[in-house]
């Protein structure tokens, strides 16, 4: 006989006696095998299919069985396994499957949330643009075949592709705004494979569950359904396709979309919770020839169907769709109801019996519930005042710890309850056993030092059933189990009548538990909305009326608990959110009566009684205002498994004044979280929640766990709370910050590791180990010093701008990078060049002696996230227990510091690339957020420059675009090196996404006035850079404290953070390593390590914790320095003062001087020379070191240096260089060498500062007036000249460079110190001339770098700087040729000042900056002196060819006269090796000769 047109949407999986539950738990506990589990599952499926077949069901579902949940099954089918589970492909087995569901020992589970508005839960898919989908679970096909082998032809059921994506979330590290529906085209190929296999196996029907169609969908989402089923149309050809919807009415637009799908044969609708769909079918019509699967039998409740009413509905539908197209179905899967009740055997007599039964109605209850109307039942005192009153009584610590209620339900405990219920043990025996269990739970909590205790609920089998058993109007089943998630089952009570509380339900046990401890003991209740939503509720009156009745019953219990001495009462509303209707239009009504019901329960308690509630496993963000409206004193809420989703609502500005405990670890996984992991979660919470309202607790009750999981997890939770309390106690005293820290290490550990690696003497792992150790040491040092905001990602293997280039994947094509994570090979090739291609340009970092690699960008530059350094270093610090502030070079400054790539027009608008780089920044930000970062620092130092409106607009655009990505982070924009202009300040302080601003108040002292005059944004942080990051002088703490106090009055005490003026990388590392400095000078100094202490001392003083002894010592040192006779030399001051009134220009003009000099020097066209230094070999360094240590005599030292000079002279003569140098073998550094021989200078042993890459300098300290007691270079220059007949340059460092490359005294204007140095160098120049040196080079390598950042200050600086240079050589004869040298900067904007220096010859960096210098001459600037733009880059090991150099010379000759052009390298050769220097210079000389020949031929 043909079966009737009947259908079941789905069926319970657990089995009538929870067979699957016990099989799963046995397997998870390792007590049974995978085969045992599969056998139970196979038997259950066979039983279900047979039951439906025997009942005559025509359309029997398959693939509705699941070991955990159907959405997780779909993730497995699609191979959508998050990376953290280390799945390597192939068919997904139990290990990976259950790791995703439950976590494992090393990684947490995926998020779990409610399935629509049910009490069932599902595992939320984590997807992103990089998710790789593949057919990885054949479960659907296998189960279809399995049923078929049993003689049952089934309808395979799949979660539909669109609902799957709509129920997913962006994976960690993926922007929350990521369009999940964009993955549709990626998952449909897998669906096609499944469909093909089902067709091949003989399937004729297929069911797609698309329950999201009942939600409020927009047009884009609806279009996805059309796109999906159009794409699947060909694959589905030959199959009957049913799309099943349930849980609510289907909206008209969704109905229209659904019924227009060509590939679909049938539609399933829930006509119980979606009764309006019936009207829609009647009004909108039904597609001809299609099937209607009419869900008239309730799949979510246990009440017998009213068959007469259902039949009437079906008959009305039959008239519309036709008899042969109407299928009787359930409203949804029957998994939401109990397993074995006769749904189809109800009759009219039973319906009538129920309506008339006196057991259903209680008039007294109905009157009490009716009397509730007219009051909102809110407690009279506001929550803030109540919390204060409660704290006085409870005296809890900051971040109080508690648990949610239940403790593990052991086998023994269940046995006791079972035997008591069966009357196998007496009441006395039962009470004794439960009392013993409560005592154990109390003792465990006290030993763990938990603050607010629970009794563990050993007397309860279930949090709803326990109360239902003691309330009137409830009935209970023996085996009415319903799956909640995984193996977790609940046995919902049946509410059949009016509800009341005959007797107290929990008071006895709560009072017993409180008597065992002096700590607060929570009374534990289940709230009315949760009892309602987790029961099978009567359907003969509105749900809210039943809820009000339950609320009145719980109210009586609350009042009895309070009378019994219970000070903390928890009323769980775990299911409040899950009852929220699926359609937004119905939300307000539900939330009104649900929240009202909760308030009814506790409206009569005293202010000192603390009311808690708990909610779990759902998305609470959309009902946060209703949660606030509940007016609980404390809410504990699921959080950890949902990626702290809850916290985002507070990041977005919602203010929450009550206590709140977002869960710190997932109790539904056996995994034990570490103290550090929990502390990280707490810190994330503290970023958005006030300390005084935050509680620390697990996600949920512990009944499903074991004691060997619970104890260590709670121990770690308490340890984390205590750790954060300690940190908070410190943080309150120390609102302190360091912008950045030196990278090289106190003894240049990174320098030596880098050079060893570059030389092939050590491995990448060796280099990384040194770097890792240095970073750990730096972070620990700052943490130990009490710094609150510790930076990470300020470490670099070369420089931070190059790191940003790597992060953005902005690698010039010439380095042949093919993508992926950028490694050392590409990174160092960009920085240093390699055998085949030159390095990128290097230039000065603002007005410092630090250098950076200039990004080369253009319209075709492809940006991609290619270096995860920032995130990795944040995680690295975090693993060490240090929560840092990751630092990134800001996107706008990065572009403003870049240059157009080769072949790109110089006029190319680099800021046009902003929209191209911001997506990478967003990826980095997302990963930092996912890693737990709560602060982020963007360095935007270009804000202190003179920017135009277009450039300022870029900042607004950038941070507006990043605003969504930055949501939840505290954002600091750090500026430094100068005052911030008013317009820039206005732009900066108007950025919505920014939390804090960092200003340099040392070199930008005027910013203080700007803050006072222009005001400071309310609620924002000011990171006040009062400790000098660019000098080594001890801070004047008293003066800084005065500045800070004036700022405190403007920005507020809690918003002021003490900081350094800039990164401390511009100062030396640690004064502790200076053993040779005398104590007086040492007392005046503070290196980076000491500045960290100064910052913290100021922060403590500001917080009222002033270290009086430390401040007194500082004041004494300041006074000592001011009064010391070592600082002042009156004779020097008089000489410097006498300089005024003359410009010290040589009497003869440069053209005439050059003619005179040429007659004497007789140099060829395009004379060749080098800049000064030659390679500093290991042997040479050893000689100097041993002489300094007095291990060799002066005679031995002079002999060794003389031998080196002789070698250098011989090399140059062999190479046929025209004007020679002696190679400077006696010099360790071009500034330190002179400083050691001048008065007013002090020197360090380890005061190294990074210049670029591994290059470090050890700046002298100018502490007093400067003079030259004796000649400094004359001996060596005369010796070198005696070795050759060619001109030998005397080599000096100019006064401006000595000034700019020293740590300069800050007690007089810099120009006064510079004039003093100029007079000292003047004496040396005159002595060299007197000694027969005809060519004297006075290097001013650093003149450009000292140029102020603001144009208004340029003229004054250039006037005294150029004047200082002229002073040095104003007295020499016309025949003495004065050279100068400048390196690594942009000189074009000071070319007229360079001309004004009046040198005879200038050699200048050029090759690495794309001959930028030459452009100024192309633009018409006339230069009459000799000039030698560098022809090759000495900072790269690469050896340029003769042709390459000749090409450069020809470019120069296109804009410069032949008779003034010199040929030379970019800079000195000390950092190179002879194996590099000799061939490079050979090619340079060959190129010069080649061009000379060509020029000579051209004349002929």
PDB file of C-alpha atoms in Angstrom, residues 327-511:
ATOM      1  CA  UNK A 327       2.464  16.751   2.787  1.00  0.00           C
ATOM      2  CA  UNK A 328       1.697  16.592   6.524  1.00  0.00           C
ATOM      3  CA  UNK A 329       4.817  17.424   8.534  1.00  0.00           C
ATOM      4  CA  UNK A 330       6.128  18.491  11.900  1.00  0.00           C
ATOM      5  CA  UNK A 331       6.677  22.180  12.557  1.00  0.00           C
ATOM      6  CA  UNK A 332      10.397  21.536  13.025  1.00  0.00           C
ATOM      7  CA  UNK A 333      12.671  18.695  14.003  1.00  0.00           C
ATOM      8  CA  UNK A 334      11.324  16.556  16.837  1.00  0.00           C
ATOM      9  CA  UNK A 335      14.768  16.745  18.453  1.00  0.00           C
ATOM     10  CA  UNK A 336      13.350  19.588  20.565  1.00  0.00           C
ATOM     11  CA  UNK A 337      10.795  17.324  22.236  1.00  0.00           C
ATOM     12  CA  UNK A 338      10.955  14.090  24.210  1.00  0.00           C
ATOM     13  CA  UNK A 339      11.444  10.778  22.460  1.00  0.00           C
ATOM     14  CA  UNK A 340       8.499   8.444  23.083  1.00  0.00           C
ATOM     15  CA  UNK A 341       5.074  10.168  23.475  1.00  0.00           C
ATOM     16  CA  UNK A 342       2.119   9.497  21.178  1.00  0.00           C
ATOM     17  CA  UNK A 343       1.973  12.742  19.202  1.00  0.00           C
ATOM     18  CA  UNK A 344      -0.697  11.453  16.814  1.00  0.00           C
ATOM     19  CA  UNK A 345      -2.951   9.616  19.313  1.00  0.00           C
ATOM     20  CA  UNK A 346      -4.489  12.601  21.010  1.00  0.00           C
ATOM     21  CA  UNK A 347      -8.211  12.990  20.730  1.00  0.00           C
ATOM     22  CA  UNK A 348     -10.938  15.521  21.296  1.00  0.00           C
ATOM     23  CA  UNK A 349     -11.838  14.023  24.688  1.00  0.00           C
ATOM     24  CA  UNK A 350      -8.330  14.608  25.951  1.00  0.00           C
ATOM     25  CA  UNK A 351      -8.451  18.185  24.734  1.00  0.00           C
ATOM     26  CA  UNK A 352     -11.736  18.758  26.568  1.00  0.00           C
ATOM     27  CA  UNK A 353     -10.455  17.057  29.722  1.00  0.00           C
ATOM     28  CA  UNK A 354      -7.487  19.365  29.851  1.00  0.00           C
ATOM     29  CA  UNK A 355      -9.576  22.484  29.427  1.00  0.00           C
ATOM     30  CA  UNK A 356     -11.910  21.611  32.280  1.00  0.00           C
ATOM     31  CA  UNK A 357      -9.535  20.045  34.809  1.00  0.00           C
ATOM     32  CA  UNK A 358      -9.455  21.748  38.260  1.00  0.00           C
ATOM     33  CA  UNK A 359      -5.734  20.883  38.410  1.00  0.00           C
ATOM     34  CA  UNK A 360      -5.070  23.525  35.755  1.00  0.00           C
ATOM     35  CA  UNK A 361      -6.623  26.584  37.411  1.00  0.00           C
ATOM     36  CA  UNK A 362      -5.764  28.305  40.735  1.00  0.00           C
ATOM     37  CA  UNK A 363      -7.798  31.480  41.165  1.00  0.00           C
ATOM     38  CA  UNK A 364      -5.611  32.833  43.997  1.00  0.00           C
ATOM     39  CA  UNK A 365      -2.535  32.603  41.770  1.00  0.00           C
ATOM     40  CA  UNK A 366      -4.335  34.256  38.885  1.00  0.00           C
ATOM     41  CA  UNK A 367      -5.448  37.148  41.079  1.00  0.00           C
ATOM     42  CA  UNK A 368      -1.921  37.686  42.429  1.00  0.00           C
ATOM     43  CA  UNK A 369      -0.510  37.692  38.902  1.00  0.00           C
ATOM     44  CA  UNK A 370      -3.196  40.121  37.704  1.00  0.00           C
ATOM     45  CA  UNK A 371      -2.355  42.466  40.611  1.00  0.00           C
ATOM     46  CA  UNK A 372       1.183  42.869  39.246  1.00  0.00           C
ATOM     47  CA  UNK A 373      -0.008  45.236  36.563  1.00  0.00           C
ATOM     48  CA  UNK A 374       0.634  48.929  37.207  1.00  0.00           C
ATOM     49  CA  UNK A 375       4.112  48.655  38.786  1.00  0.00           C
ATOM     50  CA  UNK A 376       7.524  48.032  37.256  1.00  0.00           C
ATOM     51  CA  UNK A 377       8.745  46.366  40.493  1.00  0.00           C
ATOM     52  CA  UNK A 378      12.107  48.117  40.426  1.00  0.00           C
ATOM     53  CA  UNK A 379      14.109  48.364  43.671  1.00  0.00           C
ATOM     54  CA  UNK A 380      13.867  51.863  45.189  1.00  0.00           C
ATOM     55  CA  UNK A 381      17.618  52.568  45.443  1.00  0.00           C
ATOM     56  CA  UNK A 382      19.823  52.767  42.339  1.00  0.00           C
ATOM     57  CA  UNK A 383      22.366  50.022  41.732  1.00  0.00           C
ATOM     58  CA  UNK A 384      25.430  52.182  42.418  1.00  0.00           C
ATOM     59  CA  UNK A 385      24.214  53.090  45.907  1.00  0.00           C
ATOM     60  CA  UNK A 386      23.226  49.459  46.555  1.00  0.00           C
ATOM     61  CA  UNK A 387      26.676  48.206  45.570  1.00  0.00           C
ATOM     62  CA  UNK A 388      28.271  50.640  48.012  1.00  0.00           C
ATOM     63  CA  UNK A 389      25.986  49.420  50.813  1.00  0.00           C
ATOM     64  CA  UNK A 390      26.678  45.779  49.933  1.00  0.00           C
ATOM     65  CA  UNK A 391      30.457  46.293  49.801  1.00  0.00           C
ATOM     66  CA  UNK A 392      30.448  47.746  53.316  1.00  0.00           C
ATOM     67  CA  UNK A 393      28.802  44.565  54.497  1.00  0.00           C
ATOM     68  CA  UNK A 394      30.572  41.993  52.300  1.00  0.00           C
ATOM     69  CA  UNK A 395      34.049  43.625  52.232  1.00  0.00           C
ATOM     70  CA  UNK A 396      35.088  41.921  48.993  1.00  0.00           C
ATOM     71  CA  UNK A 397      38.450  42.483  47.263  1.00  0.00           C
ATOM     72  CA  UNK A 398      38.827  44.091  43.844  1.00  0.00           C
ATOM     73  CA  UNK A 399      37.906  41.515  41.165  1.00  0.00           C
ATOM     74  CA  UNK A 400      36.015  39.223  43.539  1.00  0.00           C
ATOM     75  CA  UNK A 401      36.022  35.570  42.516  1.00  0.00           C
ATOM     76  CA  UNK A 402      33.022  33.255  42.516  1.00  0.00           C
ATOM     77  CA  UNK A 403      31.581  30.325  40.610  1.00  0.00           C
ATOM     78  CA  UNK A 404      28.206  30.103  38.909  1.00  0.00           C
ATOM     79  CA  UNK A 405      26.527  27.525  41.147  1.00  0.00           C
ATOM     80  CA  UNK A 406      26.896  23.824  40.515  1.00  0.00           C
ATOM     81  CA  UNK A 407      29.933  21.653  41.268  1.00  0.00           C
ATOM     82  CA  UNK A 408      30.668  18.249  39.702  1.00  0.00           C
ATOM     83  CA  UNK A 409      27.840  15.751  39.935  1.00  0.00           C
ATOM     84  CA  UNK A 410      29.673  12.559  40.812  1.00  0.00           C
ATOM     85  CA  UNK A 411      28.387   9.031  40.242  1.00  0.00           C
ATOM     86  CA  UNK A 412      28.062   8.651  44.009  1.00  0.00           C
ATOM     87  CA  UNK A 413      26.001  11.827  44.268  1.00  0.00           C
ATOM     88  CA  UNK A 414      23.629  10.688  41.563  1.00  0.00           C
ATOM     89  CA  UNK A 415      23.295   7.329  43.309  1.00  0.00           C
ATOM     90  CA  UNK A 416      22.358   9.028  46.580  1.00  0.00           C
ATOM     91  CA  UNK A 417      19.638  11.123  44.930  1.00  0.00           C
ATOM     92  CA  UNK A 418      18.338   8.153  42.951  1.00  0.00           C
ATOM     93  CA  UNK A 419      18.119   5.924  46.040  1.00  0.00           C
ATOM     94  CA  UNK A 420      16.449   8.649  48.092  1.00  0.00           C
ATOM     95  CA  UNK A 421      13.862   9.178  45.375  1.00  0.00           C
ATOM     96  CA  UNK A 422      13.278   5.421  45.260  1.00  0.00           C
ATOM     97  CA  UNK A 423      13.012   5.422  49.097  1.00  0.00           C
ATOM     98  CA  UNK A 424      15.964   3.057  49.391  1.00  0.00           C
ATOM     99  CA  UNK A 425      17.657   5.371  51.913  1.00  0.00           C
ATOM    100  CA  UNK A 426      16.061   7.435  54.677  1.00  0.00           C
ATOM    101  CA  UNK A 427      15.735  11.215  54.711  1.00  0.00           C
ATOM    102  CA  UNK A 428      18.368  11.373  57.481  1.00  0.00           C
ATOM    103  CA  UNK A 429      20.819   9.355  55.378  1.00  0.00           C
ATOM    104  CA  UNK A 430      20.085  11.565  52.374  1.00  0.00           C
ATOM    105  CA  UNK A 431      20.592  14.803  54.313  1.00  0.00           C
ATOM    106  CA  UNK A 432      23.816  13.445  55.823  1.00  0.00           C
ATOM    107  CA  UNK A 433      25.196  12.536  52.383  1.00  0.00           C
ATOM    108  CA  UNK A 434      24.256  15.897  50.839  1.00  0.00           C
ATOM    109  CA  UNK A 435      25.640  17.758  53.854  1.00  0.00           C
ATOM    110  CA  UNK A 436      28.941  15.916  53.459  1.00  0.00           C
ATOM    111  CA  UNK A 437      29.073  16.900  49.793  1.00  0.00           C
ATOM    112  CA  UNK A 438      28.313  20.557  50.577  1.00  0.00           C
ATOM    113  CA  UNK A 439      31.027  20.549  53.234  1.00  0.00           C
ATOM    114  CA  UNK A 440      33.508  19.194  50.677  1.00  0.00           C
ATOM    115  CA  UNK A 441      32.570  21.874  48.136  1.00  0.00           C
ATOM    116  CA  UNK A 442      32.838  24.651  50.732  1.00  0.00           C
ATOM    117  CA  UNK A 443      36.243  23.395  51.864  1.00  0.00           C
ATOM    118  CA  UNK A 444      37.538  23.241  48.280  1.00  0.00           C
ATOM    119  CA  UNK A 445      36.455  26.830  47.641  1.00  0.00           C
ATOM    120  CA  UNK A 446      38.017  28.087  50.870  1.00  0.00           C
ATOM    121  CA  UNK A 447      41.281  26.300  50.065  1.00  0.00           C
ATOM    122  CA  UNK A 448      41.213  27.889  46.612  1.00  0.00           C
ATOM    123  CA  UNK A 449      40.552  31.264  48.273  1.00  0.00           C
ATOM    124  CA  UNK A 450      37.373  31.990  46.316  1.00  0.00           C
ATOM    125  CA  UNK A 451      35.629  35.067  47.683  1.00  0.00           C
ATOM    126  CA  UNK A 452      31.904  34.360  47.285  1.00  0.00           C
ATOM    127  CA  UNK A 453      31.013  30.694  47.647  1.00  0.00           C
ATOM    128  CA  UNK A 454      28.321  28.360  46.382  1.00  0.00           C
ATOM    129  CA  UNK A 455      27.091  25.163  48.002  1.00  0.00           C
ATOM    130  CA  UNK A 456      27.516  23.203  44.760  1.00  0.00           C
ATOM    131  CA  UNK A 457      23.850  22.164  44.344  1.00  0.00           C
ATOM    132  CA  UNK A 458      24.379  18.477  45.199  1.00  0.00           C
ATOM    133  CA  UNK A 459      20.666  18.098  46.008  1.00  0.00           C
ATOM    134  CA  UNK A 460      19.649  19.105  42.466  1.00  0.00           C
ATOM    135  CA  UNK A 461      19.376  16.940  39.395  1.00  0.00           C
ATOM    136  CA  UNK A 462      18.629  19.884  37.095  1.00  0.00           C
ATOM    137  CA  UNK A 463      18.332  23.636  37.603  1.00  0.00           C
ATOM    138  CA  UNK A 464      14.747  23.735  36.291  1.00  0.00           C
ATOM    139  CA  UNK A 465      13.424  20.315  37.186  1.00  0.00           C
ATOM    140  CA  UNK A 466      14.503  20.761  40.824  1.00  0.00           C
ATOM    141  CA  UNK A 467      12.243  23.803  41.213  1.00  0.00           C
ATOM    142  CA  UNK A 468       9.431  22.387  39.110  1.00  0.00           C
ATOM    143  CA  UNK A 469       9.242  19.394  41.419  1.00  0.00           C
ATOM    144  CA  UNK A 470       8.476  21.752  44.318  1.00  0.00           C
ATOM    145  CA  UNK A 471       6.082  24.106  42.526  1.00  0.00           C
ATOM    146  CA  UNK A 472       2.430  23.398  41.874  1.00  0.00           C
ATOM    147  CA  UNK A 473       1.258  23.202  38.244  1.00  0.00           C
ATOM    148  CA  UNK A 474       4.244  21.083  37.086  1.00  0.00           C
ATOM    149  CA  UNK A 475       4.415  17.467  35.920  1.00  0.00           C
ATOM    150  CA  UNK A 476       7.487  15.331  35.207  1.00  0.00           C
ATOM    151  CA  UNK A 477       8.593  12.531  32.941  1.00  0.00           C
ATOM    152  CA  UNK A 478      10.865   9.623  33.698  1.00  0.00           C
ATOM    153  CA  UNK A 479      12.677   9.638  30.352  1.00  0.00           C
ATOM    154  CA  UNK A 480      11.598  12.851  28.647  1.00  0.00           C
ATOM    155  CA  UNK A 481      15.184  13.797  27.795  1.00  0.00           C
ATOM    156  CA  UNK A 482      15.982  16.454  25.212  1.00  0.00           C
ATOM    157  CA  UNK A 483      19.441  17.181  23.845  1.00  0.00           C
ATOM    158  CA  UNK A 484      20.918  20.563  24.822  1.00  0.00           C
ATOM    159  CA  UNK A 485      24.387  20.164  23.232  1.00  0.00           C
ATOM    160  CA  UNK A 486      26.851  17.345  22.699  1.00  0.00           C
ATOM    161  CA  UNK A 487      25.999  14.684  25.258  1.00  0.00           C
ATOM    162  CA  UNK A 488      24.242  17.136  27.554  1.00  0.00           C
ATOM    163  CA  UNK A 489      20.537  16.356  27.961  1.00  0.00           C
ATOM    164  CA  UNK A 490      17.792  18.028  29.939  1.00  0.00           C
ATOM    165  CA  UNK A 491      14.448  16.671  31.087  1.00  0.00           C
ATOM    166  CA  UNK A 492      12.110  19.664  30.820  1.00  0.00           C
ATOM    167  CA  UNK A 493       9.208  19.781  33.271  1.00  0.00           C
ATOM    168  CA  UNK A 494       5.715  20.117  31.880  1.00  0.00           C
ATOM    169  CA  UNK A 495       3.836  23.220  33.046  1.00  0.00           C
ATOM    170  CA  UNK A 496       0.233  22.167  32.800  1.00  0.00           C
ATOM    171  CA  UNK A 497      -1.468  24.590  35.240  1.00  0.00           C
ATOM    172  CA  UNK A 498      -1.202  27.706  37.387  1.00  0.00           C
ATOM    173  CA  UNK A 499       2.088  27.918  39.312  1.00  0.00           C
ATOM    174  CA  UNK A 500       2.606  28.533  43.030  1.00  0.00           C
ATOM    175  CA  UNK A 501       5.153  27.710  45.771  1.00  0.00           C
ATOM    176  CA  UNK A 502       3.661  25.622  48.571  1.00  0.00           C
ATOM    177  CA  UNK A 503       6.912  25.555  50.636  1.00  0.00           C
ATOM    178  CA  UNK A 504      10.507  26.915  50.674  1.00  0.00           C
ATOM    179  CA  UNK A 505      12.670  25.080  48.163  1.00  0.00           C
ATOM    180  CA  UNK A 506      16.314  26.032  48.836  1.00  0.00           C
ATOM    181  CA  UNK A 507      16.411  27.773  52.216  1.00  0.00           C
ATOM    182  CA  UNK A 508      17.367  24.701  54.250  1.00  0.00           C
ATOM    183  CA  UNK A 509      20.404  23.876  52.090  1.00  0.00           C
ATOM    184  CA  UNK A 510      21.541  27.485  51.747  1.00  0.00           C
ATOM    185  CA  UNK A 511      21.444  28.108  55.499  1.00  0.00           C
TER     186      UNK A 511
END
